[in-house]
Amino acid sequence: MHYCYHDTPIGRLLLAGDNDSLRLIAFPEGAMRRSPEPGWTHSPGAFREARRQLSQYFSGQRKTFDLELRPDGTPFQLRVLKELEQIPYGATASYGEVAKRIGRPGAARAVGAANGRNPLPIVIPCHRVVGSDGRLTGFGGGIATKQALLQLEQGQAG
């Protein structure tokens, strides 16, 4: 795995993957904070396109991503991640709504667990999933980061 860092308004993100695809975006804080693993290669010039698109997103110039991604997960987790990509920029959906959309209406908690294991946050927008009452609930980068991402989108939506 190759990795590099990308400075953003929410902190320094760790990007990692192989030569062809991005496999991980990790936050600098919160439960999803990660460090490079032994054997990973620091490649400061890696993921140029991903860094460009992330910079465009944070400057309000990009609402969707067009990157080669390779997230790991169970078939259920990957199905949830695919559904998260359908939540429009500036919008939110509840865990229960996502569960219904994938044909598993009773699986809101399992959707929450899959959402929490998203290896590619921001690009696969798990921050757009909220509690059934609209409250911001757990987020791997911390609630303040989730709030900042939603505020960015809501300020730029339209």
Coordinates of N, CA, C and O in Angstrom, one line a residue:
M1 N 0.8 -1.2 0.0 CA 0.0 0.0 0.0 C 0.9 1.2 0.0 O 1.9 1.3 0.7
H2 N 0.5 2.2 -0.8 CA 1.1 3.5 -0.8 C 0.2 4.5 0.0 O -1.0 4.3 0.1
Y3 N 0.8 5.5 0.6 CA 0.1 6.4 1.4 C 0.7 7.8 1.2 O 1.8 8.0 0.9
C4 N -0.2 8.8 1.5 CA 0.2 10.2 1.5 C -0.7 10.9 2.4 O -1.7 10.3 2.9
Y5 N -0.5 12.2 2.7 CA -1.3 13.0 3.5 C -1.9 14.1 2.7 O -1.2 14.6 1.7
H6 N -3.1 14.6 3.1 CA -3.7 15.8 2.4 C -4.3 16.7 3.4 O -5.1 16.3 4.2
D7 N -3.8 17.9 3.4 CA -4.3 18.9 4.3 C -5.6 19.5 3.9 O -5.8 19.8 2.7
T8 N -6.6 19.5 4.8 CA -7.9 20.0 4.5 C -8.4 20.9 5.6 O -7.8 20.9 6.7
P9 N -9.5 21.6 5.5 CA -10.1 22.4 6.6 C -10.5 21.6 7.8 O -10.6 22.1 8.9
I10 N -10.7 20.2 7.6 CA -11.0 19.4 8.8 C -9.8 18.7 9.4 O -9.9 17.8 10.2
G11 N -8.6 19.0 8.8 CA -7.4 18.4 9.3 C -6.7 17.6 8.2 O -7.1 17.6 7.1
R12 N -5.6 17.0 8.6 CA -4.7 16.3 7.7 C -5.3 14.8 7.5 O -5.3 14.0 8.4
L13 N -5.7 14.5 6.3 CA -6.3 13.2 6.0 C -5.1 12.3 5.5 O -4.3 12.7 4.8
L14 N -5.2 11.0 5.9 CA -4.3 10.0 5.4 C -5.1 9.3 4.3 O -6.2 8.9 4.4
L15 N -4.4 9.2 3.1 CA -4.9 8.6 1.9 C -4.0 7.4 1.7 O -2.8 7.5 1.7
A16 N -4.6 6.2 1.4 CA -3.9 5.0 1.1 C -4.5 4.1 0.1 O -5.8 4.2 0.0
G17 N -3.7 3.4 -0.6 CA -4.3 2.5 -1.6 C -3.2 1.8 -2.4 O -2.0 2.0 -2.0
D18 N -3.5 1.2 -3.5 CA -2.6 0.6 -4.3 C -2.3 1.5 -5.5 O -2.8 2.6 -5.5
N19 N -1.6 1.0 -6.5 CA -1.3 1.8 -7.7 C -2.5 2.3 -8.4 O -2.5 3.3 -9.1
D20 N -3.6 1.5 -8.4 CA -4.7 1.8 -9.3 C -5.9 2.4 -8.5 O -6.8 3.0 -9.2
S21 N -6.0 2.2 -7.2 CA -7.2 2.7 -6.6 C -7.0 3.1 -5.1 O -6.1 2.7 -4.5
L22 N -7.9 4.0 -4.7 CA -7.9 4.5 -3.3 C -8.6 3.5 -2.5 O -9.7 3.1 -2.8
R23 N -8.0 3.1 -1.3 CA -8.7 2.1 -0.5 C -9.0 2.7 0.9 O -9.8 2.0 1.7
L24 N -8.4 3.8 1.3 CA -8.6 4.3 2.7 C -8.4 5.8 2.7 O -7.5 6.4 2.1
I25 N -9.3 6.5 3.4 CA -9.2 7.9 3.8 C -9.4 7.9 5.3 O -10.4 7.4 5.8
A26 N -8.4 8.3 6.0 CA -8.5 8.3 7.5 C -8.5 9.7 8.1 O -7.7 10.5 7.6
F27 N -9.3 10.0 9.1 CA -9.3 11.3 9.7 C -8.2 11.4 10.7 O -7.6 10.5 11.2
P28 N -7.8 12.7 11.0 CA -6.7 12.9 12.0 C -7.2 12.7 13.4 O -6.4 12.6 14.3
E29 N -8.5 12.7 13.6 CA -9.1 12.5 15.0 C -10.2 11.6 15.0 O -10.8 11.3 13.9
G30 N -10.7 11.1 16.1 CA -11.9 10.3 16.2 C -11.6 8.8 16.1 O -10.5 8.4 16.0
A31 N -12.7 8.1 16.1 CA -12.6 6.6 16.1 C -11.9 6.0 14.8 O -11.4 5.0 14.9
M32 N -12.0 6.8 13.7 CA -11.5 6.3 12.5 C -10.1 6.8 12.2 O -9.5 6.7 11.1
R33 N -9.4 7.3 13.2 CA -8.1 7.8 13.1 C -7.2 6.6 12.8 O -7.3 5.6 13.5
R34 N -6.3 6.7 11.8 CA -5.4 5.6 11.5 C -4.0 6.2 11.2 O -3.9 7.3 10.8
S35 N -3.1 5.4 11.4 CA -1.7 5.7 11.0 C -1.2 4.7 9.9 O -1.8 3.6 9.9
P36 N -0.2 5.0 9.2 CA 0.3 4.1 8.2 C 0.7 2.8 8.9 O 1.3 2.8 10.0
E37 N 0.5 1.7 8.3 CA 0.9 0.4 8.8 C 2.3 0.0 8.4 O 2.8 0.5 7.4
P38 N 3.0 -0.8 9.2 CA 4.3 -1.3 8.8 C 4.2 -1.9 7.4 O 3.3 -2.6 7.0
G39 N 5.2 -1.6 6.5 CA 5.2 -2.1 5.2 C 4.6 -1.2 4.2 O 4.7 -1.4 3.0
W40 N 3.8 -0.2 4.6 CA 3.2 0.8 3.7 C 4.4 1.7 3.2 O 5.3 2.0 3.9
T41 N 4.2 2.2 2.0 CA 5.3 3.1 1.4 C 4.7 4.5 1.3 O 3.7 4.8 0.8
H42 N 5.5 5.4 2.0 CA 5.1 6.8 1.9 C 5.5 7.3 0.5 O 6.6 7.3 0.1
S43 N 4.4 7.8 -0.2 CA 4.6 8.3 -1.5 C 3.9 9.7 -1.6 O 2.7 9.8 -1.9
P44 N 4.7 10.7 -1.3 CA 4.1 12.1 -1.2 C 3.3 12.5 -2.5 O 2.4 13.3 -2.4
G45 N 3.7 12.0 -3.6 CA 3.0 12.4 -4.8 C 1.8 11.5 -5.2 O 1.2 11.7 -6.3
A46 N 1.5 10.5 -4.4 CA 0.4 9.6 -4.7 C -0.9 10.2 -4.6 O -1.1 11.3 -4.0
F47 N -1.8 9.6 -5.3 CA -3.3 10.0 -5.3 C -3.5 11.5 -5.7 O -4.3 12.2 -5.1
R48 N -2.8 11.9 -6.7 CA -2.9 13.3 -7.1 C -4.3 13.7 -7.5 O -4.8 14.7 -7.1
E49 N -5.0 12.8 -8.2 CA -6.4 13.1 -8.6 C -7.3 13.1 -7.4 O -8.2 14.0 -7.3
A50 N -7.1 12.2 -6.5 CA -8.0 12.2 -5.3 C -7.7 13.5 -4.5 O -8.7 14.1 -4.0
R51 N -6.5 13.9 -4.3 CA -6.2 15.1 -3.6 C -6.8 16.3 -4.3 O -7.3 17.2 -3.7
R52 N -6.7 16.3 -5.6 CA -7.3 17.5 -6.4 C -8.8 17.5 -6.2 O -9.4 18.6 -5.9
Q53 N -9.5 16.4 -6.3 CA -10.9 16.4 -6.1 C -11.3 16.7 -4.7 O -12.3 17.4 -4.4
L54 N -10.6 16.2 -3.7 CA -10.9 16.6 -2.3 C -10.7 18.1 -2.1 O -11.6 18.7 -1.4
S55 N -9.7 18.7 -2.7 CA -9.5 20.2 -2.5 C -10.7 20.9 -3.2 O -11.2 21.9 -2.6
Q56 N -11.1 20.4 -4.3 CA -12.3 21.0 -5.0 C -13.5 20.9 -4.1 O -14.3 21.8 -4.0
Y57 N -13.7 19.7 -3.5 CA -14.9 19.5 -2.6 C -14.8 20.5 -1.5 O -15.8 21.2 -1.2
F58 N -13.7 20.7 -0.8 CA -13.6 21.6 0.3 C -13.7 23.0 -0.1 O -14.1 23.9 0.7
S59 N -13.4 23.4 -1.3 CA -13.6 24.8 -1.8 C -15.0 25.0 -2.4 O -15.2 26.1 -2.8
G60 N -15.8 24.0 -2.3 CA -17.2 24.2 -2.8 C -17.3 24.0 -4.3 O -18.4 24.3 -4.9
Q61 N -16.3 23.5 -5.0 CA -16.3 23.4 -6.5 C -16.7 22.0 -6.9 O -16.8 21.8 -8.1
R62 N -16.8 21.0 -6.0 CA -17.1 19.7 -6.4 C -18.2 19.1 -5.5 O -18.1 19.2 -4.3
K63 N -19.2 18.5 -6.1 CA -20.3 17.9 -5.4 C -20.3 16.3 -5.4 O -20.9 15.7 -4.6
T64 N -19.6 15.8 -6.4 CA -19.5 14.3 -6.6 C -18.0 14.0 -6.9 O -17.3 14.8 -7.4
F65 N -17.6 12.8 -6.6 CA -16.3 12.3 -6.9 C -16.3 11.3 -8.0 O -17.2 10.5 -8.2
D66 N -15.2 11.3 -8.8 CA -15.0 10.4 -9.9 C -13.6 9.8 -9.7 O -12.6 10.3 -10.3
L67 N -13.5 8.8 -8.8 CA -12.2 8.2 -8.5 C -12.4 6.7 -8.5 O -13.4 6.1 -8.3
E68 N -11.2 6.0 -8.8 CA -11.2 4.6 -8.7 C -11.0 4.2 -7.3 O -10.0 4.5 -6.6
L69 N -12.1 3.5 -6.7 CA -12.1 3.2 -5.3 C -12.1 1.7 -5.2 O -12.7 1.0 -6.0
R70 N -11.6 1.2 -4.1 CA -11.6 -0.2 -3.8 C -11.8 -0.4 -2.2 O -10.8 -0.8 -1.5
P71 N -13.0 -0.2 -1.8 CA -13.2 -0.4 -0.3 C -13.3 -1.8 0.0 O -13.7 -2.7 -0.8
D72 N -12.8 -2.2 1.2 CA -13.0 -3.5 1.7 C -14.2 -3.6 2.6 O -14.6 -2.6 3.1
G73 N -14.8 -4.8 2.6 CA -16.0 -5.0 3.5 C -16.7 -6.2 3.1 O -16.5 -6.9 2.0
T74 N -17.7 -6.6 3.9 CA -18.5 -7.8 3.6 C -19.5 -7.3 2.5 O -19.7 -6.1 2.2
P75 N -20.2 -8.3 1.9 CA -21.1 -8.0 0.8 C -22.2 -7.0 1.3 O -22.6 -6.0 0.6
F76 N -22.7 -7.2 2.6 CA -23.7 -6.2 3.1 C -23.0 -4.8 3.3 O -23.7 -3.8 2.9
Q77 N -21.8 -4.7 3.8 CA -21.2 -3.5 4.0 C -21.0 -2.7 2.7 O -21.3 -1.5 2.6
L78 N -20.6 -3.5 1.7 CA -20.4 -2.9 0.4 C -21.7 -2.4 -0.2 O -21.7 -1.4 -0.9
R79 N -22.8 -3.1 0.0 CA -24.1 -2.7 -0.5 C -24.5 -1.4 0.2 O -25.1 -0.5 -0.4
V80 N -24.3 -1.3 1.5 CA -24.6 -0.1 2.2 C -23.7 1.1 1.6 O -24.3 2.2 1.3
L81 N -22.4 0.9 1.4 CA -21.6 1.9 0.9 C -22.1 2.4 -0.5 O -22.1 3.6 -0.8
K82 N -22.5 1.4 -1.3 CA -23.0 1.8 -2.6 C -24.2 2.7 -2.5 O -24.4 3.6 -3.3
E83 N -25.1 2.4 -1.5 CA -26.3 3.2 -1.3 C -25.9 4.6 -0.8 O -26.6 5.6 -1.1
L84 N -24.9 4.7 0.0 CA -24.5 6.0 0.6 C -24.1 6.9 -0.6 O -24.4 8.1 -0.5
E85 N -23.6 6.4 -1.6 CA -23.2 7.2 -2.8 C -24.4 7.8 -3.5 O -24.2 8.8 -4.2
Q86 N -25.6 7.3 -3.2 CA -26.8 7.8 -3.8 C -27.4 9.0 -3.1 O -28.3 9.6 -3.6
I87 N -26.9 9.3 -1.9 CA -27.4 10.4 -1.1 C -26.8 11.6 -1.7 O -25.6 11.8 -1.7
P88 N -27.7 12.5 -2.2 CA -27.2 13.7 -2.9 C -26.4 14.7 -1.9 O -26.7 14.8 -0.7
Y89 N -25.5 15.4 -2.6 CA -24.8 16.5 -1.9 C -25.8 17.4 -1.2 O -26.7 17.8 -1.8
G90 N -25.5 17.8 0.0 CA -26.4 18.7 0.7 C -27.6 18.1 1.4 O -28.3 18.8 2.1
A91 N -27.8 16.8 1.1 CA -29.0 16.1 1.7 C -28.5 15.1 2.8 O -27.3 14.8 2.9
T92 N -29.5 14.6 3.5 CA -29.2 13.6 4.5 C -30.2 12.5 4.4 O -31.3 12.7 3.8
A93 N -29.9 11.3 5.0 CA -30.9 10.2 5.1 C -30.6 9.6 6.4 O -29.5 9.6 7.0
S94 N -31.7 9.0 7.0 CA -31.5 8.3 8.2 C -31.0 6.9 8.0 O -31.1 6.3 6.9
Y95 N -30.5 6.3 9.1 CA -30.1 4.9 9.0 C -31.2 4.0 8.5 O -31.0 3.1 7.7
G96 N -32.4 4.2 9.1 CA -33.6 3.5 8.7 C -33.9 3.6 7.2 O -34.3 2.7 6.5
E97 N -33.8 4.9 6.7 CA -34.1 5.1 5.3 C -33.1 4.3 4.4 O -33.5 3.7 3.4
V98 N -31.8 4.3 4.8 CA -30.8 3.6 4.0 C -31.1 2.1 4.1 O -31.1 1.4 3.0
A99 N -31.5 1.6 5.2 CA -31.9 0.2 5.4 C -33.1 -0.2 4.4 O -33.0 -1.2 3.8
K100 N -34.1 0.7 4.4 CA -35.2 0.4 3.5 C -34.8 0.4 2.0 O -35.2 -0.4 1.2
R101 N -33.9 1.4 1.7 CA -33.4 1.5 0.3 C -32.7 0.2 -0.2 O -32.6 -0.1 -1.4
I102 N -32.0 -0.5 0.7 CA -31.3 -1.7 0.3 C -32.1 -2.9 0.5 O -31.7 -4.0 0.4
G103 N -33.4 -2.7 0.8 CA -34.3 -3.9 1.0 C -34.2 -4.6 2.3 O -34.7 -5.7 2.4
R104 N -33.7 -3.9 3.3 CA -33.6 -4.5 4.7 C -34.1 -3.6 5.7 O -33.4 -3.0 6.5
P105 N -35.5 -3.3 5.7 CA -36.0 -2.3 6.5 C -35.8 -2.4 8.0 O -35.8 -1.4 8.8
G106 N -35.5 -3.6 8.5 CA -35.3 -3.8 10.0 C -33.8 -3.7 10.3 O -33.4 -4.0 11.5
A107 N -32.9 -3.3 9.4 CA -31.5 -3.4 9.6 C -30.8 -2.1 9.8 O -29.7 -1.9 9.5
A108 N -31.5 -1.1 10.5 CA -31.0 0.2 10.7 C -29.7 0.1 11.5 O -28.7 0.8 11.2
R109 N -29.6 -0.7 12.5 CA -28.4 -0.8 13.3 C -27.3 -1.4 12.5 O -26.1 -1.0 12.6
A110 N -27.6 -2.4 11.7 CA -26.5 -3.0 10.9 C -26.0 -2.0 9.8 O -24.8 -1.9 9.5
V111 N -26.9 -1.2 9.3 CA -26.5 -0.1 8.4 C -25.6 0.9 9.2 O -24.6 1.3 8.6
G112 N -26.0 1.2 10.4 CA -25.1 2.1 11.2 C -23.7 1.5 11.4 O -22.7 2.2 11.3
A113 N -23.6 0.2 11.7 CA -22.3 -0.5 11.8 C -21.5 -0.4 10.5 O -20.3 -0.1 10.5
A114 N -22.2 -0.7 9.4 CA -21.5 -0.7 8.1 C -21.1 0.7 7.8 O -20.0 1.0 7.3
N115 N -21.9 1.7 8.1 CA -21.6 3.1 7.9 C -20.4 3.5 8.7 O -19.5 4.2 8.2
G116 N -20.3 3.0 9.9 CA -19.2 3.3 10.8 C -17.9 2.7 10.3 O -16.8 3.1 10.8
R117 N -17.9 1.7 9.5 CA -16.7 1.0 9.0 C -16.3 1.5 7.6 O -15.5 0.9 7.0
N118 N -17.0 2.5 7.1 CA -16.7 3.1 5.8 C -15.2 3.4 5.7 O -14.7 4.3 6.4
P119 N -14.4 2.8 4.8 CA -13.0 3.1 4.7 C -12.7 4.3 3.9 O -11.6 4.8 3.9
L120 N -13.7 4.9 3.2 CA -13.5 6.0 2.3 C -14.5 7.1 2.6 O -15.3 7.6 1.7
P121 N -14.5 7.7 3.9 CA -15.4 8.7 4.2 C -15.1 10.0 3.3 O -14.1 10.1 2.7
I122 N -16.1 10.8 3.2 CA -16.2 12.0 2.4 C -16.5 11.6 1.0 O -17.5 12.0 0.4
V123 N -15.6 10.8 0.4 CA -15.8 10.3 -1.0 C -17.1 9.4 -1.1 O -17.9 9.5 -2.0
I124 N -17.2 8.5 -0.1 CA -18.4 7.7 0.1 C -19.0 8.4 1.3 O -18.6 8.2 2.4
P125 N -20.1 9.2 1.1 CA -20.5 10.2 2.1 C -21.3 9.6 3.3 O -22.5 9.9 3.5
C126 N -20.6 8.9 4.2 CA -21.3 8.4 5.4 C -21.7 9.6 6.3 O -22.6 9.4 7.1
H127 N -21.1 10.7 6.1 CA -21.4 11.9 7.0 C -22.9 12.3 6.7 O -23.4 13.1 7.5
R128 N -23.5 11.9 5.6 CA -24.8 12.3 5.3 C -25.9 11.5 5.9 O -27.1 11.7 5.7
V129 N -25.5 10.5 6.7 CA -26.4 9.6 7.4 C -26.6 10.1 8.8 O -25.6 10.3 9.6
V130 N -27.9 10.3 9.2 CA -28.2 10.9 10.5 C -29.2 10.0 11.2 O -29.8 9.1 10.6
G131 N -29.4 10.3 12.5 CA -30.5 9.6 13.3 C -31.9 9.9 12.7 O -32.1 10.8 11.9
S132 N -32.8 9.0 13.1 CA -34.2 9.2 12.6 C -34.8 10.5 12.9 O -35.7 11.0 12.2
D133 N -34.3 11.1 14.0 CA -34.9 12.4 14.4 C -34.0 13.6 13.8 O -34.2 14.7 14.2
G134 N -33.1 13.3 12.9 CA -32.3 14.3 12.3 C -31.0 14.6 13.1 O -30.2 15.4 12.6
R135 N -30.9 14.1 14.3 CA -29.7 14.4 15.1 C -28.4 13.7 14.5 O -28.5 12.7 13.9
L136 N -27.3 14.4 14.7 CA -26.0 13.9 14.3 C -25.6 12.8 15.3 O -25.6 13.0 16.5
T137 N -25.4 11.6 14.8 CA -25.0 10.5 15.6 C -23.5 10.1 15.3 O -22.9 10.7 14.4
G138 N -23.0 9.1 15.9 CA -21.6 8.7 15.8 C -21.0 8.9 14.4 O -21.7 8.7 13.4
F139 N -19.7 9.3 14.4 CA -19.0 9.5 13.2 C -17.5 9.2 13.4 O -17.0 9.7 14.4
G140 N -16.9 8.5 12.6 CA -15.5 8.1 12.8 C -14.5 9.2 12.9 O -13.5 9.1 13.5
G141 N -14.9 10.4 12.3 CA -14.0 11.5 12.4 C -14.4 12.5 13.5 O -13.8 13.5 13.7
G142 N -15.4 12.1 14.3 CA -15.9 12.9 15.4 C -17.1 13.7 14.9 O -17.2 14.1 13.7
I143 N -18.0 14.0 15.8 CA -19.3 14.7 15.5 C -19.0 16.1 15.0 O -19.6 16.6 14.0
A144 N -17.9 16.8 15.5 CA -17.6 18.1 15.0 C -17.2 18.1 13.5 O -17.6 19.0 12.7
T145 N -16.5 17.0 13.1 CA -16.1 16.9 11.7 C -17.4 16.6 10.8 O -17.5 17.2 9.8
K146 N -18.3 15.8 11.3 CA -19.5 15.5 10.6 C -20.3 16.7 10.4 O -20.8 17.0 9.3
Q147 N -20.4 17.5 11.5 CA -21.1 18.8 11.4 C -20.5 19.7 10.4 O -21.2 20.4 9.6
A148 N -19.2 19.8 10.4 CA -18.4 20.7 9.5 C -18.7 20.3 8.0 O -18.9 21.1 7.2
L149 N -18.7 19.0 7.8 CA -18.9 18.5 6.4 C -20.3 18.8 5.9 O -20.6 19.3 4.8
L150 N -21.3 18.6 6.8 CA -22.7 18.9 6.5 C -22.9 20.4 6.3 O -23.6 20.8 5.4
Q151 N -22.3 21.2 7.1 CA -22.4 22.6 7.0 C -21.8 23.1 5.7 O -22.3 24.0 5.0
L152 N -20.7 22.6 5.3 CA -20.0 22.9 4.0 C -21.0 22.6 2.9 O -21.2 23.4 2.0
E153 N -21.6 21.4 2.9 CA -22.5 21.0 1.8 C -23.8 21.9 1.8 O -24.2 22.3 0.8
Q154 N -24.3 22.1 3.0 CA -25.6 22.9 3.0 C -25.3 24.3 2.6 O -26.2 25.0 2.1
G155 N -24.1 24.8 2.9 CA -23.8 26.2 2.4 C -23.6 26.3 1.0 O -23.7 27.4 0.4
Q156 N -23.2 25.2 0.3 CA -22.9 25.1 -1.1 C -24.0 24.5 -2.0 O -23.9 24.5 -3.2
A157 N -24.9 23.8 -1.3 CA -26.0 23.1 -2.1 C -26.8 24.1 -2.9 O -27.0 25.2 -2.5
G158 N -27.3 23.5 -4.0 CA -28.2 24.4 -4.8 C -27.8 24.8 -6.1 O -27.0 24.6 -6.8

